[in-house]
PDB file of C-alpha atoms in Angstrom:
ATOM      1  CA  GLY A   1       2.314   6.171   6.194  1.00 73.00           C
ATOM      2  CA  PRO A   2      -0.263   4.333   3.294  1.00 73.00           C
ATOM      3  CA  GLN A   3       0.459   0.974   2.253  1.00 73.00           C
ATOM      4  CA  SER A   4       3.741   0.863  -0.334  1.00 72.00           C
ATOM      5  CA  SER A   5       5.050   4.500   0.559  1.00 77.00           C
ATOM      6  CA  GLY A   6       7.952   2.630   1.429  1.00 82.00           C
ATOM      7  CA  LYS A   7       8.073   2.533   5.209  1.00 84.00           C
ATOM      8  CA  SER A   8      10.088  -0.109   5.805  1.00 86.00           C
ATOM      9  CA  THR A   9      12.799   1.012   3.308  1.00 86.00           C
ATOM     10  CA  LEU A  10      13.413   4.192   5.043  1.00 88.00           C
ATOM     11  CA  LEU A  11      13.701   2.461   8.813  1.00 88.00           C
ATOM     12  CA  ASN A  12      16.100   0.072   7.013  1.00 89.00           C
ATOM     13  CA  TYR A  13      18.069   3.017   5.463  1.00 91.00           C
ATOM     14  CA  CYS A  14      18.179   5.483   8.392  1.00 87.00           C
ATOM     15  CA  PHE A  15      18.561   2.969  11.573  1.00 87.00           C
ATOM     16  CA  GLY A  16      20.076  -0.292   9.508  1.00 87.00           C
ATOM     17  CA  CYS A  17      16.757  -2.434  10.519  1.00 88.00           C
ATOM     18  CA  LYS A  18      16.412  -5.619   8.669  1.00 87.00           C
ATOM     19  CA  PHE A  19      12.725  -5.081   7.767  1.00 84.00           C
ATOM     20  CA  LEU A  20      11.338  -6.984   5.095  1.00 79.00           C
ATOM     21  CA  THR A  21      10.415  -5.000   1.857  1.00 82.00           C
ATOM     22  CA  SER A  22       8.799  -5.962  -1.622  1.00 71.00           C
ATOM     23  CA  ALA A  23       6.866  -3.946  -3.994  1.00 68.00           C
ATOM     24  CA  GLY A  24       3.322  -4.872  -2.726  1.00 63.00           C
ATOM     25  CA  ARG A  25       2.149  -5.283   0.844  1.00 63.00           C
ATOM     26  CA  CYS A  26       4.751  -6.979   3.126  1.00 65.00           C
ATOM     27  CA  THR A  27       4.462  -6.009   6.634  1.00 70.00           C
ATOM     28  CA  ARG A  28       1.202  -7.194   8.491  1.00 77.00           C
ATOM     29  CA  GLY A  29       0.563  -5.472  11.844  1.00 80.00           C
ATOM     30  CA  ILE A  30       3.765  -3.924  13.810  1.00 86.00           C
ATOM     31  CA  PHE A  31       7.098  -5.327  13.750  1.00 87.00           C
ATOM     32  CA  ALA A  32       9.819  -3.824  15.856  1.00 89.00           C
ATOM     33  CA  SER A  33      14.053  -3.614  15.952  1.00 91.00           C
ATOM     34  CA  LEU A  34      16.083  -2.605  18.441  1.00 90.00           C
ATOM     35  CA  ALA A  35      18.746  -0.132  17.168  1.00 87.00           C
ATOM     36  CA  LYS A  36      22.178   0.778  19.491  1.00 86.00           C
ATOM     37  CA  LEU A  37      22.967   4.473  19.901  1.00 84.00           C
ATOM     38  CA  SER A  38      26.952   5.210  19.430  1.00 84.00           C
ATOM     39  CA  THR A  39      26.494   7.489  23.162  1.00 86.00           C
ATOM     40  CA  PRO A  40      24.038   6.259  26.067  1.00 85.00           C
ATOM     41  CA  ILE A  41      21.047   8.857  26.214  1.00 83.00           C
ATOM     42  CA  ASN A  42      19.678   8.374  29.946  1.00 85.00           C
ATOM     43  CA  GLY A  43      21.483   5.040  30.673  1.00 85.00           C
ATOM     44  CA  SER A  44      20.495   3.639  27.917  1.00 86.00           C
ATOM     45  CA  ASP A  45      22.232   2.696  24.763  1.00 87.00           C
ATOM     46  CA  GLN A  46      19.439   1.191  22.582  1.00 88.00           C
ATOM     47  CA  PHE A  47      16.065   2.166  20.962  1.00 87.00           C
ATOM     48  CA  LEU A  48      13.330   0.541  19.675  1.00 90.00           C
ATOM     49  CA  ILE A  49      11.714   1.068  16.302  1.00 91.00           C
ATOM     50  CA  LEU A  50       8.395  -0.102  15.419  1.00 91.00           C
ATOM     51  CA  ASP A  51       6.934  -0.709  12.014  1.00 88.00           C
ATOM     52  CA  THR A  52       3.817  -0.588  10.850  1.00 85.00           C
ATOM     53  CA  GLU A  53       1.939  -2.255   7.682  1.00 80.00           C
ATOM     54  CA  GLY A  54       0.644   0.816   5.659  1.00 77.00           C
ATOM     55  CA  LEU A  55      -2.822   2.612   6.315  1.00 76.00           C
ATOM     56  CA  ASP A  56      -5.779   2.215   3.797  1.00 67.00           C
ATOM     57  CA  ALA A  57      -5.204  -0.883   2.705  1.00 63.00           C
ATOM     58  CA  VAL A  58      -7.503  -2.667   0.440  1.00 59.00           C
ATOM     59  CA  GLU A  59      -7.199  -6.150   1.519  1.00 59.00           C
ATOM     60  CA  LYS A  60      -8.608  -5.057   4.920  1.00 58.00           C
ATOM     61  CA  GLY A  61     -11.905  -4.846   3.887  1.00 61.00           C
ATOM     62  CA  ASN A  62     -14.425  -3.254   6.128  1.00 62.00           C
ATOM     63  CA  SER A  63     -12.341  -3.380   9.290  1.00 62.00           C
ATOM     64  CA  ILE A  64      -9.665  -0.902   7.923  1.00 68.00           C
ATOM     65  CA  LYS A  65     -10.598   2.299   9.604  1.00 73.00           C
ATOM     66  CA  HIS A  66     -10.965   0.283  13.444  1.00 79.00           C
ATOM     67  CA  PHE A  67      -7.573  -1.621  13.226  1.00 81.00           C
ATOM     68  CA  ASP A  68      -5.770   1.359  11.510  1.00 80.00           C
ATOM     69  CA  ARG A  69      -6.969   4.305  14.463  1.00 80.00           C
ATOM     70  CA  THR A  70      -5.817   1.306  16.916  1.00 84.00           C
ATOM     71  CA  MET A  71      -2.400   0.848  15.186  1.00 83.00           C
ATOM     72  CA  VAL A  72      -1.819   4.511  14.937  1.00 82.00           C
ATOM     73  CA  LEU A  73      -2.918   5.432  18.475  1.00 83.00           C
ATOM     74  CA  PHE A  74      -0.630   2.450  19.773  1.00 87.00           C
ATOM     75  CA  CYS A  75       2.130   3.892  18.029  1.00 85.00           C
ATOM     76  CA  LEU A  76       1.354   7.465  19.047  1.00 83.00           C
ATOM     77  CA  ALA A  77       1.173   6.658  22.811  1.00 84.00           C
ATOM     78  CA  VAL A  78       4.355   4.314  23.247  1.00 87.00           C
ATOM     79  CA  SER A  79       6.597   6.912  21.403  1.00 84.00           C
ATOM     80  CA  GLN A  80       8.620   9.626  21.523  1.00 83.00           C
ATOM     81  CA  VAL A  81       9.483  10.285  18.030  1.00 83.00           C
ATOM     82  CA  VAL A  82       6.947   9.528  15.143  1.00 82.00           C
ATOM     83  CA  ILE A  83       8.045   9.483  11.860  1.00 83.00           C
ATOM     84  CA  ILE A  84       4.944   9.660   9.184  1.00 80.00           C
ATOM     85  CA  ASN A  85       5.721   8.845   5.663  1.00 79.00           C
ATOM     86  CA  ILE A  86       3.370  10.186   3.193  1.00 74.00           C
ATOM     87  CA  ASN A  87       5.106   9.347  -0.345  1.00 69.00           C
ATOM     88  CA  GLY A  88       3.463  12.448  -1.621  1.00 71.00           C
ATOM     89  CA  ASP A  89       0.632  14.412  -0.365  1.00 70.00           C
ATOM     90  CA  ILE A  90      -1.328  13.842   2.459  1.00 74.00           C
ATOM     91  CA  GLY A  91      -4.384  12.842   1.737  1.00 74.00           C
ATOM     92  CA  GLU A  92      -7.729  14.070   3.765  1.00 77.00           C
ATOM     93  CA  GLN A  93      -8.391  10.443   5.275  1.00 73.00           C
ATOM     94  CA  MET A  94      -4.721  10.217   6.481  1.00 75.00           C
ATOM     95  CA  LEU A  95      -4.812  13.476   8.020  1.00 80.00           C
ATOM     96  CA  ASN A  96      -8.125  13.061   9.900  1.00 78.00           C
ATOM     97  CA  LEU A  97      -6.798   9.357  10.808  1.00 75.00           C
ATOM     98  CA  LEU A  98      -4.073  11.648  12.611  1.00 75.00           C
ATOM     99  CA  GLN A  99      -6.119  14.325  13.968  1.00 81.00           C
ATOM    100  CA  ILE A 100      -8.345  11.744  15.810  1.00 77.00           C
ATOM    101  CA  CYS A 101      -5.672   9.943  17.222  1.00 71.00           C
ATOM    102  CA  ALA A 102      -3.329  13.061  18.136  1.00 75.00           C
ATOM    103  CA  HIS A 103      -6.631  14.401  19.865  1.00 78.00           C
ATOM    104  CA  SER A 104      -7.259  11.145  21.935  1.00 73.00           C
ATOM    105  CA  LEU A 105      -4.048  11.676  23.248  1.00 70.00           C
ATOM    106  CA  LEU A 106      -4.776  14.841  24.912  1.00 74.00           C
ATOM    107  CA  LYS A 107      -7.641  13.324  26.878  1.00 63.00           C
TER     108      LYS A 107
END
């Protein structure tokens, strides 16, 4: 989701993670946390939660598109479930980014 849309807060609340939160840009890159399951699935009682920095961050300057695409593609490639926090309407740029990355996974 976009910067400052509450992604880390949502993951902390839903899964008991301890990702840092703040009013401005807090997460830089990708952070991970292991969460325990009450009932094992396929022999595993843990799962990995990835928390990413916000997309479309002004602070990243000109490298924003390449970095955002790489980060989204990585998360889509290694995940079985993806939660996208859009905090309102999904913008055209965000929709295009998700379409490009989802399409690249089909190849």
